[in-house]
Short mmCIF file of C-alpha atoms in Angstrom, two decimals:
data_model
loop_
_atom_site.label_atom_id
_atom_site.label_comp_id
_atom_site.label_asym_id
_atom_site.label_seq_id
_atom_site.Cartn_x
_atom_site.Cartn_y
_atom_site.Cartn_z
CA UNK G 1 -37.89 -15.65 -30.22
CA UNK G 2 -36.74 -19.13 -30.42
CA UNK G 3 -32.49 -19.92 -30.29
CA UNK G 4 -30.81 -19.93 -34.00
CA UNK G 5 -29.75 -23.45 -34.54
CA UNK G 6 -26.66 -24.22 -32.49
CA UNK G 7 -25.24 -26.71 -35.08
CA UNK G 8 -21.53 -25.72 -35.96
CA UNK G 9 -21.25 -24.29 -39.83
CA UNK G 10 -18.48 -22.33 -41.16
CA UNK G 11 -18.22 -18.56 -40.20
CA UNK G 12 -19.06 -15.80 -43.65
CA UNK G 13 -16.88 -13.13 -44.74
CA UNK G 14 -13.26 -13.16 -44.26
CA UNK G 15 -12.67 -13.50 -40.58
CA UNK G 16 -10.48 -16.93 -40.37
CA UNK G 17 -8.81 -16.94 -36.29
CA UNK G 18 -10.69 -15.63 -33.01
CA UNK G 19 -9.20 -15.11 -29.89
CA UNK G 20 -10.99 -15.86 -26.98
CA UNK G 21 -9.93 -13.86 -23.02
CA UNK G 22 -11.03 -16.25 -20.94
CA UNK G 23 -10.71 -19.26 -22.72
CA UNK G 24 -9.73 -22.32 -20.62
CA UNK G 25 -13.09 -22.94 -18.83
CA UNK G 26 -17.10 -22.72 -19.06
CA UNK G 27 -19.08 -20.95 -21.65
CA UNK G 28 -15.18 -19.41 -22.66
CA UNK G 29 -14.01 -22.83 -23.70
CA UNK G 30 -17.16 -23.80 -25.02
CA UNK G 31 -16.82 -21.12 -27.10
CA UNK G 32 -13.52 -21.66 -28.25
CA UNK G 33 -14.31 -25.09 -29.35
CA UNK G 34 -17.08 -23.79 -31.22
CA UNK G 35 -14.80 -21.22 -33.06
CA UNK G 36 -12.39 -23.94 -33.81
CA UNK G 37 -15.02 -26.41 -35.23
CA UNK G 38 -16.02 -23.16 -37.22
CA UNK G 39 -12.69 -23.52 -39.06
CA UNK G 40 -11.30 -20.38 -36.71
CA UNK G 41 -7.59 -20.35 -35.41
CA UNK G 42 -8.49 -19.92 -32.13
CA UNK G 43 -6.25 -18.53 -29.38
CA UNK G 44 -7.10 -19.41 -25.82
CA UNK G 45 -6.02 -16.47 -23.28
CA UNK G 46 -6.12 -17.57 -19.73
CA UNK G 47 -4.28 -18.07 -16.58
CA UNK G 48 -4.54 -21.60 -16.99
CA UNK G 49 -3.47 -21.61 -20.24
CA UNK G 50 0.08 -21.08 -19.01
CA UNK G 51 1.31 -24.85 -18.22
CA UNK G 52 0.47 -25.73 -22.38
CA UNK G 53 3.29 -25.54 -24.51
CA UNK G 54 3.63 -22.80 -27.19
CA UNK G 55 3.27 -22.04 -29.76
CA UNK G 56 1.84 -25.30 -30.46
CA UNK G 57 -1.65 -26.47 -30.03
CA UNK G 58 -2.98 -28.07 -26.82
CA UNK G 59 -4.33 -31.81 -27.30
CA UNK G 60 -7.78 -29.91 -28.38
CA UNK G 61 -6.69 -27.92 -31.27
CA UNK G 62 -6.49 -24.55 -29.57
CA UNK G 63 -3.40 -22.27 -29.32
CA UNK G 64 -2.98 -21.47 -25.72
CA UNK G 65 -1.44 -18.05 -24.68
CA UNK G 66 -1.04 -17.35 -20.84
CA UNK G 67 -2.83 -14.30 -19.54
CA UNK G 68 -3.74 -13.60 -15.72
CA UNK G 69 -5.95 -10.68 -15.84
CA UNK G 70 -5.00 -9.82 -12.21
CA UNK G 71 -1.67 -9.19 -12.83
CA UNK G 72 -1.05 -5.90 -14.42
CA UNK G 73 2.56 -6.91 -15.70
CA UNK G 74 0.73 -9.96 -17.58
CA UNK G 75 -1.80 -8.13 -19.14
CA UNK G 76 1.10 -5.78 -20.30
CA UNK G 77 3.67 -8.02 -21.93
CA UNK G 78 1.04 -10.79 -23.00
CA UNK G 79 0.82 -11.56 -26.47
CA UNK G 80 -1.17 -9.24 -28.90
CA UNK G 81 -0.67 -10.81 -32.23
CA UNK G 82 -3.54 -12.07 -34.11
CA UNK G 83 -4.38 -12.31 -37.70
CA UNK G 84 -6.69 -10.05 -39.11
CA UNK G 85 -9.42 -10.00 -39.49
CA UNK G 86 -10.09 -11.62 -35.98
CA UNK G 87 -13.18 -12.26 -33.65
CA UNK G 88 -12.42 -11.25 -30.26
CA UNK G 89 -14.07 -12.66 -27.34
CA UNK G 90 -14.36 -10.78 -23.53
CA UNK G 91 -15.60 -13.90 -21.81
CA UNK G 92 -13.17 -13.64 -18.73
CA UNK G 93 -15.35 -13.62 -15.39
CA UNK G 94 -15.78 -15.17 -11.50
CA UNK G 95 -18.96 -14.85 -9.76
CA UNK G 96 -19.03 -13.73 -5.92
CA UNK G 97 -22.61 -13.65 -3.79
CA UNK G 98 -21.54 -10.98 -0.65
CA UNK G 99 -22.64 -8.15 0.67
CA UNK G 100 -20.31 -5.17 0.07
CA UNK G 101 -19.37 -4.67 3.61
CA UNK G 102 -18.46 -8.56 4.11
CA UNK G 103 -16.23 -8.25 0.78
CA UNK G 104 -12.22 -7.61 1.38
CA UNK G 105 -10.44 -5.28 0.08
CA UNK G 106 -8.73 -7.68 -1.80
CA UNK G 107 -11.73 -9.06 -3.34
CA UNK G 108 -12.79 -5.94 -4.43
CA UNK G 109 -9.60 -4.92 -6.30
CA UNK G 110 -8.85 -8.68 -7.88
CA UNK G 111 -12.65 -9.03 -9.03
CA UNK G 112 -12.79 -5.35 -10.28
CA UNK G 113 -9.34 -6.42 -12.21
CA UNK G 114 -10.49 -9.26 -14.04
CA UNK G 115 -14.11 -8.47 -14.95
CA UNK G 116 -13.25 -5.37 -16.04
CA UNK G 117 -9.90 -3.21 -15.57
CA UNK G 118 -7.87 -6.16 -16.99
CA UNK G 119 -9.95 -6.97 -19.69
CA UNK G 120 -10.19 -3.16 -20.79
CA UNK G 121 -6.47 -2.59 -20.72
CA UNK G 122 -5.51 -5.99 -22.62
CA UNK G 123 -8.38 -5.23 -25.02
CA UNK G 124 -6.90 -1.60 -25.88
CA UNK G 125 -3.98 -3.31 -26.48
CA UNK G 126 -5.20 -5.79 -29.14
CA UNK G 127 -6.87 -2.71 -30.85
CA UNK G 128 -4.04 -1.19 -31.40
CA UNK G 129 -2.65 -3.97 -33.02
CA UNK G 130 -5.55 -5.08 -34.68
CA UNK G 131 -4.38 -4.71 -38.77
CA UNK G 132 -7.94 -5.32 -40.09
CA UNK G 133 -11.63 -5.34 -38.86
CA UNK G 134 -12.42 -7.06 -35.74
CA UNK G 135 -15.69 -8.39 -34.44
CA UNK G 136 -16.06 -7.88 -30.33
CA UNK G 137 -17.72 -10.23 -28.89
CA UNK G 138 -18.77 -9.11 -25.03
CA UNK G 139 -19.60 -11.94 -22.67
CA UNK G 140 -21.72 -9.74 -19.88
CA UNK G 141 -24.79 -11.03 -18.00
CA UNK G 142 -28.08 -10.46 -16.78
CA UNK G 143 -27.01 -9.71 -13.78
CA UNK G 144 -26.13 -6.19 -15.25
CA UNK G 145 -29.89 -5.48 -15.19
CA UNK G 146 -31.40 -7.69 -13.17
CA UNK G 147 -32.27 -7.15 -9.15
CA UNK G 148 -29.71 -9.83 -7.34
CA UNK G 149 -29.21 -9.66 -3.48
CA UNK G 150 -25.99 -9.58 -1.97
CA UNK G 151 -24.39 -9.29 -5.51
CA UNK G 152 -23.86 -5.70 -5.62
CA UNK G 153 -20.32 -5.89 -6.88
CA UNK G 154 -20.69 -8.56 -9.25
CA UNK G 155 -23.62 -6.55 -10.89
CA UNK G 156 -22.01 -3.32 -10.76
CA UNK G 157 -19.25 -4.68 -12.70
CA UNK G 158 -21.32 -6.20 -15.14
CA UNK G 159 -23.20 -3.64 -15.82
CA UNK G 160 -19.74 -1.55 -16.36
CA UNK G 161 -19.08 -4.45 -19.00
CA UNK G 162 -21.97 -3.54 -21.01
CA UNK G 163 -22.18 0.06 -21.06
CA UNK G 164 -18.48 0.60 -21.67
CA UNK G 165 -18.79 -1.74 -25.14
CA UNK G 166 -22.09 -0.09 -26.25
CA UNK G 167 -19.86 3.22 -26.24
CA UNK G 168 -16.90 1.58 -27.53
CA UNK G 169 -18.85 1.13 -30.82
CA UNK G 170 -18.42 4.67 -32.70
CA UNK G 171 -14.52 4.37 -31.69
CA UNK G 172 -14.64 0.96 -33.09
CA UNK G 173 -16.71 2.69 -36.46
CA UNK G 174 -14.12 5.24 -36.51
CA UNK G 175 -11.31 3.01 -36.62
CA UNK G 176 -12.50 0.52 -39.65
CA UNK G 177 -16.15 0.91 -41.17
CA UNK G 178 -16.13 -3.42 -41.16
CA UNK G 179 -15.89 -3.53 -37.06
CA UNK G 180 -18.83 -5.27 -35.23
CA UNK G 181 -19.53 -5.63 -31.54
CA UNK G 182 -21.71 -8.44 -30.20
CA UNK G 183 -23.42 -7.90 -26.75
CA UNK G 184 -24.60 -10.97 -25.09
CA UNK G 185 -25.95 -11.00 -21.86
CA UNK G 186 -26.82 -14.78 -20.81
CA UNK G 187 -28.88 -15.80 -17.77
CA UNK G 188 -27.70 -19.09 -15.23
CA UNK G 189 -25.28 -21.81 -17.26
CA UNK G 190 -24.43 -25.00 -15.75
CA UNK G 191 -20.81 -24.44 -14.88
CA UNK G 192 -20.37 -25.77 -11.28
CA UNK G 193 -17.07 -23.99 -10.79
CA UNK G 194 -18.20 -20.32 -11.89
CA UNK G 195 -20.94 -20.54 -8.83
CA UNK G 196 -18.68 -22.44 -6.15
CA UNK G 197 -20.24 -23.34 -2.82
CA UNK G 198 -23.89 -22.74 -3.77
CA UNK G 199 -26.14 -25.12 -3.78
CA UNK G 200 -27.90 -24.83 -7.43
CA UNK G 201 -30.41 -27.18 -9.82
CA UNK G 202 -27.60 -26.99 -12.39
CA UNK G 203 -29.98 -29.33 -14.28
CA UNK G 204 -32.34 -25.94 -14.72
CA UNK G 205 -29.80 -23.92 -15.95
CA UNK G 206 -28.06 -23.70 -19.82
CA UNK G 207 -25.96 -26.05 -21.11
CA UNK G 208 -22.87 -23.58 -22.07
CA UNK G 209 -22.17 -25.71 -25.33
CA UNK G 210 -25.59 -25.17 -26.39
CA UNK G 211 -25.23 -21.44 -25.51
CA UNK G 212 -22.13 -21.09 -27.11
CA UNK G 213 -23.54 -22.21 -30.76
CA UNK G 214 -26.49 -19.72 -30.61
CA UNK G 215 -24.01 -17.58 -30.02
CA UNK G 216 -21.33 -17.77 -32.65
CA UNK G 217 -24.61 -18.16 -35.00
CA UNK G 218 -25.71 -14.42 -34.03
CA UNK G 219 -22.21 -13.25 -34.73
CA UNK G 220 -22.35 -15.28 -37.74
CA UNK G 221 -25.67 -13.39 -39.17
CA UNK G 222 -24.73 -9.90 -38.01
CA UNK G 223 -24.63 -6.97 -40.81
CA UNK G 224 -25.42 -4.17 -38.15
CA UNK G 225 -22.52 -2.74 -36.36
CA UNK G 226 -24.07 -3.48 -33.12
CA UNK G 227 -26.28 -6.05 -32.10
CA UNK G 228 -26.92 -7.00 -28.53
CA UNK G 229 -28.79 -9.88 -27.19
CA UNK G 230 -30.24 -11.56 -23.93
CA UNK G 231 -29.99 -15.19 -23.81
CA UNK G 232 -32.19 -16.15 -20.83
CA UNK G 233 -33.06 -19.78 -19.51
CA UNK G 234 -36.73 -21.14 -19.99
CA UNK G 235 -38.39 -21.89 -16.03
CA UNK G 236 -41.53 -23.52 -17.96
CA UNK G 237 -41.90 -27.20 -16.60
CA UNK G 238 -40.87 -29.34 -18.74
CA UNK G 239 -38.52 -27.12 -20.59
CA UNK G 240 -36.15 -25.72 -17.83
CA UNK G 241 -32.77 -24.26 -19.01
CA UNK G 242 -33.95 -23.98 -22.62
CA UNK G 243 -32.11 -20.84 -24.01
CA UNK G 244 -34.83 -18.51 -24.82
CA UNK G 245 -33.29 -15.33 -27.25
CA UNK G 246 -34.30 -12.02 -27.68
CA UNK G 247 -32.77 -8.77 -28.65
CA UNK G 248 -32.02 -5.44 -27.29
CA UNK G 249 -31.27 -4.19 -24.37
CA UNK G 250 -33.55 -4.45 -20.81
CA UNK G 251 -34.09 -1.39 -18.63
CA UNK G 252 -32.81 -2.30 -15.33
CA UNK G 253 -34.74 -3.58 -12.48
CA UNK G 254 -35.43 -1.48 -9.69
CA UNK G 255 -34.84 -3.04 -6.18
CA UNK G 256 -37.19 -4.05 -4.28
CA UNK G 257 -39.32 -1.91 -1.78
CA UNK G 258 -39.45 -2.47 1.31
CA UNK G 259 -42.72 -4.10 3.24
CA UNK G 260 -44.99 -3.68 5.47
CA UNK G 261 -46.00 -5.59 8.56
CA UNK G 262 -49.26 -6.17 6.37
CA UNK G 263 -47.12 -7.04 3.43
CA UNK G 264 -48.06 -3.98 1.55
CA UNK G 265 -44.97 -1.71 0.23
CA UNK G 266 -44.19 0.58 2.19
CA UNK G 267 -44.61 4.39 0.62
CA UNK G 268 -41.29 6.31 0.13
CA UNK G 269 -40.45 9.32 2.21
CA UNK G 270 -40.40 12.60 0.52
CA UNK G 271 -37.10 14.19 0.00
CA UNK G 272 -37.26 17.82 -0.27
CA UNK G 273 -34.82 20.29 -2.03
#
């Protein structure tokens, strides 16, 4: 299926702000410009957000609140209130390529915190508060289904991303009959700081701008509670990094067998029980 039309055009229905966790760089502030050229007051939450002043807008037209996602005091005390009816946006994320038992402690336990712990707590949070519907938007990846090597933790919590929202939908239901959840799951963007120290053809990836429109247009034309989506770039010569849509979710890849000296996969053993 070919993109929806990235052009900005005002957002249906009745939801007027959005607030965006993981706003201040990448596909995240792509995204919140989008929202805001959508007519949205958009709130920017981000560790990086703290230096702006508040409440007032920074020079872009975005209302910055500071949030570090690693810090368990900041995702408590951090500002909740948002007018309803709201889009909210999960978009928070770092990339790391290492293999489990090169990865620290530390890494484990501050990447686990703000792909997925930190966003979970802050987001039960803003549900709470929520006074009207909201429309969750979930920033995942590919990666959640795709074979990667030497990205087992990365993937793993990606894929904890994705599950966890498709099952927060009946809670959402329960809650207000208006709620929607979004699922996207994009493939490579060209964001030079989300893949630092690898050498990458950013020209062959997505432009996040480009990928941000398609995807406030999806959220745009949703009337089913759930809708998720795979936003992959196009390797065809002569049209690499062209977002190429489609919807529903992907079974997950198996990993690779291992080969042969002849270059044939090797059979399984048998495990008996």
């Amino acid at each position: 299926m070919s993109p929806t039309s990235p052009a900005a055009r005002p957002l249906p229905g009745s939801f007027r702000s959005a607030a965006v966790i993981g706003g201040t760089h990448g596909l995240g502030r792509a995204l919140a410009l989008a929202a805001r050229d959508r007519g949205l007051r958009t709130v920017v939450y981000g560790r990086s957000a703290a230096p702006l002043a508040e409440p007032g807008p920074d020079p872009d037209g975005l209302l910055p609140r500071a949030l570090n996602l690693c810090d368990p005091q900041s995702v408590r005390t951090a500002s909740v209130e948002l007018p309803s009816p709201c889009y909210v946006l999960w978009v928070a994320g770092a990339f790391l390529k290492k293999a489990l038992v090169e990865t620290t402690e530390d890494e484990v336990e501050q990447l686990t915190r703000l792909l997925f712990s930190g966003p979970v707590l802050f987001l039960r949070r803003l549900l709470a508060e929520a006074e009207g519907p909201v429309h969750l938007i979930t920033i995942a990846s590919s990666s959640s289904w795709k074979r990667r090597e030497r990205e087992s933790l990365y993937c793993g919590l990606k894929a904890a991303q994705a599950t966890f929202v498709r099952n927060l939908v009946p809670e959402l239901l329960a809650a207000h009959p208006e709620n929607r959840v979004t699922l996207v799951n994009p493939g490579g963007l060209a964001v030079p700081d989300f893949h630092t120290g690898l050498a990458l053809d950013f020209g062959a990836m997505m432009d996040p701008g480009e990928v941000a429109g398609i995807v406030w247009n999806i959220a745009a034309d949703q009337r089913r509670a759930f809708t998720e989506v795979q936003i992959l770039r196009s390797r065809e010569p002569g049209s690499e990094g062209t977002p190429e849509v489609s919807y529903g979710a992907r079974a997950p890849q198996p990993p690779e067998e291992p080969a042969t000296a002849a270059g044939e996969p090797a059979a399984l053993p048998i495990q008996h029980h």
